[in-house]
Coordinates of C-alpha atoms in Angstrom, one line a residue:
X1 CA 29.5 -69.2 -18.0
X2 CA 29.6 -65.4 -18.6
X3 CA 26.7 -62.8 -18.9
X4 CA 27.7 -59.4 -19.7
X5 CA 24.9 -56.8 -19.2
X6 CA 24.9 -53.3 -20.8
X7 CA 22.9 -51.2 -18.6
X8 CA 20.9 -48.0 -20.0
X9 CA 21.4 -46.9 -16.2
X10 CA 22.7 -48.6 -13.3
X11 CA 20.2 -50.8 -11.2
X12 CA 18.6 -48.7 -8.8
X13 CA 16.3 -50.9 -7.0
X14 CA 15.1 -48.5 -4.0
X15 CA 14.6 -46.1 -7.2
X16 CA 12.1 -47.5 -9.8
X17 CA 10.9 -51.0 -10.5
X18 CA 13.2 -51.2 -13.3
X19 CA 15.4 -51.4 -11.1
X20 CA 15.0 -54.1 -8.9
X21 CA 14.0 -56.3 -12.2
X22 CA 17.3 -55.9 -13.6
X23 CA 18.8 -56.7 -10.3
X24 CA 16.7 -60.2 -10.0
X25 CA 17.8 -61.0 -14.1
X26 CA 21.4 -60.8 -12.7
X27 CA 20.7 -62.6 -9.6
X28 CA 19.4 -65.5 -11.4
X29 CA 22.4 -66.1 -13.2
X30 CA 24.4 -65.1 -10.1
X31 CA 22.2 -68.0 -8.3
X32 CA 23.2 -70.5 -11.0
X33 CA 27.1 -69.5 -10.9
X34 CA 27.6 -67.8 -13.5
X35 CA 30.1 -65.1 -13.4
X36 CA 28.1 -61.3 -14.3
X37 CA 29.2 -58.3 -15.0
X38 CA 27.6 -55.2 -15.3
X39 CA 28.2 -52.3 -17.7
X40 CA 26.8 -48.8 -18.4
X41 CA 27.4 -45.6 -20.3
X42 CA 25.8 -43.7 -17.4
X43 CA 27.2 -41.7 -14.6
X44 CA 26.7 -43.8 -10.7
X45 CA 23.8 -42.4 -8.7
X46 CA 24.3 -42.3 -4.8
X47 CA 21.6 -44.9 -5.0
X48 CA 22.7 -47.6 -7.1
X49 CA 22.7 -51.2 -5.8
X50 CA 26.1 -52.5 -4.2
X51 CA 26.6 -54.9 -7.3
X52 CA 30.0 -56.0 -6.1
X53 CA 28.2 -57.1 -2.9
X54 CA 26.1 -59.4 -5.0
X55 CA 29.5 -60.9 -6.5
X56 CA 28.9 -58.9 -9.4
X57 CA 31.8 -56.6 -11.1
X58 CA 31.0 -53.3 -12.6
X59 CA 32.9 -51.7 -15.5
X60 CA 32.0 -48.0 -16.9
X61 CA 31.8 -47.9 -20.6
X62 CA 31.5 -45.1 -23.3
X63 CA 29.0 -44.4 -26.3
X64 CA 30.8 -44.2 -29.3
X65 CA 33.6 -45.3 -28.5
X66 CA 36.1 -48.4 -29.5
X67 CA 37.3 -48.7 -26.3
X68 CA 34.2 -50.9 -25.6
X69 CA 35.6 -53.2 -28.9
X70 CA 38.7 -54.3 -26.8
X71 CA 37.1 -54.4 -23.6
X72 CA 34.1 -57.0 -25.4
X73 CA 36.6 -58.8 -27.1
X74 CA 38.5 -59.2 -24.4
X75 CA 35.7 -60.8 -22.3
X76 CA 34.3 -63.2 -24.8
X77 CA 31.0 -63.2 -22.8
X78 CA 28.7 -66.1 -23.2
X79 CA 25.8 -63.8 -23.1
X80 CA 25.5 -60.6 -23.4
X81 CA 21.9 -58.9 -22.1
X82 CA 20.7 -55.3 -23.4
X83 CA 19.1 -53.3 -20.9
X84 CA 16.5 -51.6 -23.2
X85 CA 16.4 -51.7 -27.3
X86 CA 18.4 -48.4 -27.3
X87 CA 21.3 -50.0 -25.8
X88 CA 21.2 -52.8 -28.3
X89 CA 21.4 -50.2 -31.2
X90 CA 24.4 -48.7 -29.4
X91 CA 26.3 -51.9 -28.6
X92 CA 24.6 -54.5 -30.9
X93 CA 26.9 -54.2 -33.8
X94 CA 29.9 -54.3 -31.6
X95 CA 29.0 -57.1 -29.4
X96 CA 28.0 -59.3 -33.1
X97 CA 31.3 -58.5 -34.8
X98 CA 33.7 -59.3 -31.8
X99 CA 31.7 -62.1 -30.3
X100 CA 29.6 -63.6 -32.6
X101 CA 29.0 -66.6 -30.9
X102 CA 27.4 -64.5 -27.8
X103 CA 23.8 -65.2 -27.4
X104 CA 21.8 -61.4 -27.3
X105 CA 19.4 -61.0 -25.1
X106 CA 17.2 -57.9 -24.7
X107 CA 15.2 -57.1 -21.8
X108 CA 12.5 -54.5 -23.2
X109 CA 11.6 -53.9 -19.3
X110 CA 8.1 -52.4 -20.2
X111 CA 6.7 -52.1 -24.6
X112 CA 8.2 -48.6 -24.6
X113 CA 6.2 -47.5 -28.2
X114 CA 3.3 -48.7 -26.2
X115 CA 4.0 -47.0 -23.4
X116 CA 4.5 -43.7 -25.5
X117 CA 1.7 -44.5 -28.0
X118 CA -1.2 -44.7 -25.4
X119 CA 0.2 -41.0 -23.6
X120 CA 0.1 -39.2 -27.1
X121 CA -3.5 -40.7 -27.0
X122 CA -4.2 -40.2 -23.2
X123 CA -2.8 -36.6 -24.0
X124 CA -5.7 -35.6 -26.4
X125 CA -8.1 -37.4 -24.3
X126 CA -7.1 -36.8 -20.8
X127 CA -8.9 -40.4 -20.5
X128 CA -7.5 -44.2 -19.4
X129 CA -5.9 -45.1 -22.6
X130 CA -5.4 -49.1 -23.7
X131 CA -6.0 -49.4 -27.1
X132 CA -4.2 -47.1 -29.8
X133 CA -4.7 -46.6 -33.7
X134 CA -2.6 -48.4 -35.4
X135 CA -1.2 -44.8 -37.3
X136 CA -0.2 -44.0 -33.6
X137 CA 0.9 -47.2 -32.6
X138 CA 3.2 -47.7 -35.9
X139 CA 5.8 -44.8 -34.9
X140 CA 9.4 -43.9 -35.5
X141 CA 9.8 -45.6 -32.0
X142 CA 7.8 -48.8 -32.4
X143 CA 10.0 -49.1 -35.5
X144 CA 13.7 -49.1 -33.6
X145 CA 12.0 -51.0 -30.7
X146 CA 10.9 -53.9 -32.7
X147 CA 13.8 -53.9 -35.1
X148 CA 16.2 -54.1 -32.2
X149 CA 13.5 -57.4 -30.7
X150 CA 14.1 -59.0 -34.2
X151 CA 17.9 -58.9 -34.3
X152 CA 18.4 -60.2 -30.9
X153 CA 18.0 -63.5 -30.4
X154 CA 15.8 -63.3 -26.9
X155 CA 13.8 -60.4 -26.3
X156 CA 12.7 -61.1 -22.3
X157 CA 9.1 -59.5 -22.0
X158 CA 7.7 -58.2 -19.0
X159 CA 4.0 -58.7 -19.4
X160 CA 2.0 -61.8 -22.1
X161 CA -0.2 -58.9 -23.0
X162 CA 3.0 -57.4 -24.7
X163 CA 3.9 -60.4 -26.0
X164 CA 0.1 -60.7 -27.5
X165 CA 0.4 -57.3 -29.1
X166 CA 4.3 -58.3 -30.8
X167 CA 2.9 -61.8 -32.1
X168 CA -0.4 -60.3 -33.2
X169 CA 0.1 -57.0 -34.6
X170 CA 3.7 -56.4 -35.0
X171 CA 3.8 -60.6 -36.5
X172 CA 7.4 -61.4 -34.4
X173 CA 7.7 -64.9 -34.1
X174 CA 7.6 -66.2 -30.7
X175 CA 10.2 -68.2 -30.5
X176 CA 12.0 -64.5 -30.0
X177 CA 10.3 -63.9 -27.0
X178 CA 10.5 -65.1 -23.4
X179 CA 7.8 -64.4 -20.5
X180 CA 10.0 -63.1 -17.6
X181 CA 7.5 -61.3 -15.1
X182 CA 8.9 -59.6 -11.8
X183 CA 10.7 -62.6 -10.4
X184 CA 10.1 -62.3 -6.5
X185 CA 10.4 -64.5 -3.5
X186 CA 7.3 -65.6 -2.0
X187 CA 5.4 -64.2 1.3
X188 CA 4.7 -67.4 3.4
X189 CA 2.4 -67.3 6.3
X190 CA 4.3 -66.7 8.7
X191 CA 5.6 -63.1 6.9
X192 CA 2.1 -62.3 6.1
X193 CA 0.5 -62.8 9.8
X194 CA 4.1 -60.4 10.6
X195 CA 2.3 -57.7 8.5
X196 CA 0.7 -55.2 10.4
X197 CA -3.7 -55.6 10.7
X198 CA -6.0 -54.0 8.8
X199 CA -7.1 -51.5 11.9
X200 CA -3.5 -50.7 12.2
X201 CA -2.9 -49.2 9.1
X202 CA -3.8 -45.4 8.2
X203 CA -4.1 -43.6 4.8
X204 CA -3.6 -43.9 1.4
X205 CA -0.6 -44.1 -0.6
X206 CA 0.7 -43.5 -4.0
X207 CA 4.5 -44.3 -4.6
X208 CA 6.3 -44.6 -8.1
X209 CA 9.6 -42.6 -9.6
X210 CA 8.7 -39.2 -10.6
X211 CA 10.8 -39.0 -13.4
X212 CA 8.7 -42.0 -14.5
X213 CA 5.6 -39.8 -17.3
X214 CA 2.8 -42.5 -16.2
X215 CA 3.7 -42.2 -12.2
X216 CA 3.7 -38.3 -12.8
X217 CA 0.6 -37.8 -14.6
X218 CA -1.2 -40.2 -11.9
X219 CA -0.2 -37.9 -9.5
X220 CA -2.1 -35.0 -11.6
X221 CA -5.1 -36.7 -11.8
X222 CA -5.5 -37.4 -8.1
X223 CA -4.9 -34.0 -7.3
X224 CA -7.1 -32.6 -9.7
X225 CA -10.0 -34.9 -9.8
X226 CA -9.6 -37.8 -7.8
X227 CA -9.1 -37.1 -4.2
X228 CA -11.5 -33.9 -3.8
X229 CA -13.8 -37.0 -4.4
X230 CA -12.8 -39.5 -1.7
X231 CA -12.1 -36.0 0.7
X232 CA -15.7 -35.7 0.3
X233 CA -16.6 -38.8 1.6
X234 CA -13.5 -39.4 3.7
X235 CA -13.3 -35.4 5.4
X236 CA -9.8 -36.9 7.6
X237 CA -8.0 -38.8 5.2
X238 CA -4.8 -38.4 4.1
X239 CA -2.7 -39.2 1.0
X240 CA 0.9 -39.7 1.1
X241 CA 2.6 -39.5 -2.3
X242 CA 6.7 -41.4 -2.2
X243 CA 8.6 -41.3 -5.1
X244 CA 12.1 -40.7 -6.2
X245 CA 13.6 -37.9 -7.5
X246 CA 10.4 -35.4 -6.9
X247 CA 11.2 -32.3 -8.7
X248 CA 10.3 -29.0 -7.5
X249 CA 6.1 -28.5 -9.2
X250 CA 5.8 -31.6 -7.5
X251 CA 7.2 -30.4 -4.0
X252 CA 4.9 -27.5 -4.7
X253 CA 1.4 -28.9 -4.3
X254 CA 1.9 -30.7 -1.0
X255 CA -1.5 -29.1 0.6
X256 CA -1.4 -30.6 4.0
X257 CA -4.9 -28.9 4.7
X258 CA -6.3 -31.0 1.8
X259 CA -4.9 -34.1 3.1
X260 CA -2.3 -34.4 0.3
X261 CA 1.0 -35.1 1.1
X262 CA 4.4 -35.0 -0.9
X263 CA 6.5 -36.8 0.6
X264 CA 8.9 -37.6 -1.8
X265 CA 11.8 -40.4 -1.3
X266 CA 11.3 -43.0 1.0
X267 CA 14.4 -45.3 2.4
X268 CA 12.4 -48.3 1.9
X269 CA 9.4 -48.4 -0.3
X270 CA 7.9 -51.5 1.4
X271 CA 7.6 -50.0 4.7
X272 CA 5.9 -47.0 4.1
X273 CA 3.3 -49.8 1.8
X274 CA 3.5 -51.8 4.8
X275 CA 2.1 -48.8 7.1
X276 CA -1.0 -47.5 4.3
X277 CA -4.7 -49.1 4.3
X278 CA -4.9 -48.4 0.4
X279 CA -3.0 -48.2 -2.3
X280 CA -3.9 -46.1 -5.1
X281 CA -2.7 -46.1 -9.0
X282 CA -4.8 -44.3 -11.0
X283 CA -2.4 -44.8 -14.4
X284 CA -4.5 -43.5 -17.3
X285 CA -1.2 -44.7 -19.5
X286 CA 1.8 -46.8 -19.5
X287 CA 2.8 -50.6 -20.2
X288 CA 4.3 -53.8 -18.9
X289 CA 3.8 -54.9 -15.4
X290 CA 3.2 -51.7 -12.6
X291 CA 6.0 -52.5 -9.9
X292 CA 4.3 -50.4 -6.9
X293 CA 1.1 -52.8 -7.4
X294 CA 3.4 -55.9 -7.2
X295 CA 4.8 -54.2 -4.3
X296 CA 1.5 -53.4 -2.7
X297 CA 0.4 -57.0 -3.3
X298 CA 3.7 -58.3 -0.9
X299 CA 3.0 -56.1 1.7
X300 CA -1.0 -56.9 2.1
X301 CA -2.3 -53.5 1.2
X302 CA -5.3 -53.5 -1.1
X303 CA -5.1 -51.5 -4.3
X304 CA -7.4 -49.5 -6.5
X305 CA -6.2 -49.1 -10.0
X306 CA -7.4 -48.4 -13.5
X307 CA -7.2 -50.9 -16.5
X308 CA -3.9 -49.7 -17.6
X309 CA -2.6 -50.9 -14.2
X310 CA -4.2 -54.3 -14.2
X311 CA -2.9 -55.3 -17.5
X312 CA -1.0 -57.9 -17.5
X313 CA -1.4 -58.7 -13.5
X314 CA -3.2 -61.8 -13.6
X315 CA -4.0 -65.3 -15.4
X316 CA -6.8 -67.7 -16.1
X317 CA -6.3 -69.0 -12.6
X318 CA -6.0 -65.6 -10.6
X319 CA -7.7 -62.9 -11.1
X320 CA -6.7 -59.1 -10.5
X321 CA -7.5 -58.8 -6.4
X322 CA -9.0 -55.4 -6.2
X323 CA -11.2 -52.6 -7.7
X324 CA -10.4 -51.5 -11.2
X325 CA -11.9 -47.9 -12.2
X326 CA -11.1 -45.9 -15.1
X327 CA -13.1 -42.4 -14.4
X328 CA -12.6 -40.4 -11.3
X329 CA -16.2 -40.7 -9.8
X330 CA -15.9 -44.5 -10.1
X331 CA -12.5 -44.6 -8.9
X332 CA -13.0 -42.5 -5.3
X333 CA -16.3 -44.4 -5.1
X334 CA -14.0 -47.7 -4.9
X335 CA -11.1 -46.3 -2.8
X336 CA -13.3 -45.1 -0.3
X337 CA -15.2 -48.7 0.0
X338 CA -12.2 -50.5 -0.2
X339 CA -10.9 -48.1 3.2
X340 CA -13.7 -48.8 5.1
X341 CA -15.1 -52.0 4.2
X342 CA -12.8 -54.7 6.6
X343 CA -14.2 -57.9 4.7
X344 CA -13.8 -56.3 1.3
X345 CA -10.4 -55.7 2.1
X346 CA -8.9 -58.9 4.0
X347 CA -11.0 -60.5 0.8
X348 CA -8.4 -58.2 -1.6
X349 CA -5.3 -58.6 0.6
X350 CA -5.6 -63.1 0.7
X351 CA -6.3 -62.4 -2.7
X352 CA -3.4 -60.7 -3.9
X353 CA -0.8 -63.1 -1.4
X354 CA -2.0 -65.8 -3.5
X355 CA -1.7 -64.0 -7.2
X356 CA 2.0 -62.7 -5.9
X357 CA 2.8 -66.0 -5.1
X358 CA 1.9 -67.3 -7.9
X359 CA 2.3 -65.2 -10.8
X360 CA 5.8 -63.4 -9.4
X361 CA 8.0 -66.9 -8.0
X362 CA 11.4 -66.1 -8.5
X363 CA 12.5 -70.1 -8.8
X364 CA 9.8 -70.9 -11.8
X365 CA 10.9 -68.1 -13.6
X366 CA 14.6 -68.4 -12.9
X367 CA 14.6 -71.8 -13.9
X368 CA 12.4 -71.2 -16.9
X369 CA 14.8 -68.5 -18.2
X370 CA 18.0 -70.3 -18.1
X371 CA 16.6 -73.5 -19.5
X372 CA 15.6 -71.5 -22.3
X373 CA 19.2 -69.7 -22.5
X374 CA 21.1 -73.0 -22.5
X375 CA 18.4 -74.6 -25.3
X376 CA 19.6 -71.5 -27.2
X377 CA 23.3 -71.5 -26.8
X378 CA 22.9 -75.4 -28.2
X379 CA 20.7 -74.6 -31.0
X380 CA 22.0 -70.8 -31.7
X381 CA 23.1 -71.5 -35.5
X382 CA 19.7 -73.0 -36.5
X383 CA 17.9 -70.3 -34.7
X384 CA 19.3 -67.6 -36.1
X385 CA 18.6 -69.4 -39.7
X386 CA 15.2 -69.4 -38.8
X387 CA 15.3 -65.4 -37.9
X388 CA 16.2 -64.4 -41.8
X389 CA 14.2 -61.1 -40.8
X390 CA 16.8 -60.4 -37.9
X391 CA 20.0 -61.3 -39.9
X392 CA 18.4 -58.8 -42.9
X393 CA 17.8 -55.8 -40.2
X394 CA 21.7 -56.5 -38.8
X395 CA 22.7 -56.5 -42.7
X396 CA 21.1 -53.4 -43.2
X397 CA 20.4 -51.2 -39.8
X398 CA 23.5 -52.0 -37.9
X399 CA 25.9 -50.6 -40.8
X400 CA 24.2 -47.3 -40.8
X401 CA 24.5 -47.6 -36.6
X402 CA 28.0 -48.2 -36.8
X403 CA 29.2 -45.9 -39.4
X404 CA 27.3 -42.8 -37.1
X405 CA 28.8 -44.3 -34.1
X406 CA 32.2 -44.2 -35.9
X407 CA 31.4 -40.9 -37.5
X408 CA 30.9 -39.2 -33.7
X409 CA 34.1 -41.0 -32.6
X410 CA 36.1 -39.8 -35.5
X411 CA 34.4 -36.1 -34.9
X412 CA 34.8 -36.4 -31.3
X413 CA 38.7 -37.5 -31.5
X414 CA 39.2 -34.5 -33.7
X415 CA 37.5 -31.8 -31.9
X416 CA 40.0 -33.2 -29.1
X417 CA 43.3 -33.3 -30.9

């Protein structure tokens, strides 16, 4: 079997937890043999994952361009997977007219609308932000975001409370969607004993890409009004902020006097979680699933978060393993118990071993996923009879798509000529 994936950007899994997701959707079709390749418009960072390593070939690709018509047709991929609804705009029309027997699946990797609904709201309120008006929520964006989830046949979602709000509000069927969390191996006991002790740790740490809005903004926020708090009760603690890409205004606030530290890109995000005591995530937006707290939860460090950052994170059977505040005061007052209370904190770390463990295995959801792919492939003409919404928006959207993508092609060969 074939899967070709179209990348928005190529899997950077040191970089963002993006990132790594991607990379464990094309492991688990690497694990059941399929042959993968990856594609992407976008240029190759320095810190892009060795795909060919993984048995995984690479092929650059332009927007706008027919060269990607030959290339597709030439592949005749079983699959092909959209990394984000904006590549499935791009490619969609291409992919359905050359291999119209490929099953499309999009990966939304977080609710993006949501994401950008509840920071236009968080914007005006400079509060934790969940629920958005509907006049907010119902934008341009939403609009492309859930046209493209109702002309692909699978839309993989991240998170069931995104999956809640597309059923409920939005009304997409659910046999569109698939639950694919962070698919992760588990931490046994013997990796968790490994870890180092409670008393061996030091300081707080934030980590997330700073090119990522939510991951910036948290950063704000516990400069401004969160850690003067927990310096006053904690006059020798330090936080260490990692993150990739750190631009220059973040640089520019490392106050080392104040305890607060920059320290920008770390070679390996786990063992600079591995060496903190607490983890902090004060996200007052954002959506899907909040990789540095599934990170935190693998490497035993106890988190404090707000309700943005707990969405999603846990089930009937496990609940969320830590403090969640949503105010400053009420979010220094629980990092600075969690720091200093030792059974309040070996209570949050077992806790979280067992929820990444369960909620996160990479062989449930691996086989979950391509059971549900190979159901599809078999029943792929009847499905997409029962999507007449989909096969109306293809009718309709993907012509204007393709006619500007043509347009820029013809404009483009022109202006080159």
């Amino acid at each position: 079997m074939n899967l070709l994936a179209i990348g928005y950007v190529w899997p950077e899994p040191a970089s963002s937890a993006a990132g790594y997701r991607m990379l464990a959707l094309l492991d688990c079709f690497r694990r059941h043999h399929w042959n993968v390749t990856v594609t992407s418009p976008a240029e190759k960072s320095i810190h892009r994952a060795d795909l060919p390593a993984r048995g995984i070939r690479e092929q650059s690709i332009a927007l706008n361009c027919s060269s990607f018509d030959s290339f597709v047709r030439e592949a005749q991929p079983d699959v092909v997977l959209f990394d984000r609804f904006m590549m499935e705009e791009q490619f969609g029309w291409r992919v359905e007219k050359h291999c119209p027997l490929a099953l499309r699946i999009l990966d939304t990797e977080d609710l993006s609308c949501l994401r950008h609904a509840r920071h236009a709201a968080a914007k005006l309120s400079g509060e934790v932000t969940t629920d958005v008006a509907p006049e907010r929520l119902f934008s341009d964006h939403a609009k492309r975001e859930v046209a493209a989830i109702l002309r692909s046949d699978l839309t993989l979602m991240i998170s069931r409370a995104e999956i809640e709000l597309l059923t409920s509000t939005f009304k997409v069927d659910p046999s569109l969607l698939h639950y694919t969390p962070f698919m992760l191996e588990p931490v046994d006991t013997e990796q968790q004993t490994q870890l180092p002790q409670r008393d061996q740790r030091n300081h707080f740490i934030a980590i997330g890409n700073f090119r990522h809005a939510p991951n910036w903004d948290a950063v704000l926020w516990l400069q401004q009004a969160i850690w003067p708090l927990i310096r006053r009760q904690l006059p020798e603690a330090e936080l260490h902020i990692y993150g990739a890409y750190p631009p220059p205004k973040a640089t520019a606030i490392d106050t080392p006097r104040q305890g607060f530290r920059i320290k920008g890109w770390a070679e390996s995000a786990s063992e600079v979680m591995k060496q903190a005591r607490v983890n902090l995530a004060p996200l007052r937006f954002g959506a899907g699933l909040k990789g540095k707290l599934v990170d935190a939860l693998a490497c035993g460090t106890p988190s404090v978060t707000t309700s943005i950052g707990a969405e999603g994170m846990n089930d009937e059977h496990c609940t969320w393993p830590g403090p969640i505040a949503d105010t400053p005061e009420a979010f220094a007052d629980a990092a600075a118990e969690l720091y200093q209370d030792p059974e309040l904190w070996l209570q949050c770390q077992q806790q979280g071993f067992r929820l990444h463990n369960r909620h996160f295995a990479f062989e449930s959801h691996a086989d979950a996923l391509t059971a549900r792919v190979a159901t599809l492939r078999q029943t792929l003409s009847q499905h997409r009879l029962n999507n007449f919404t989909g096969a109306m928006l293809r009718h309709h959207t993907m012509k204007s798509t393709q006619y500007m993508a043509q347009w820029i092609e013809a404009k483009n060969r022109h202006k080159n000529d």
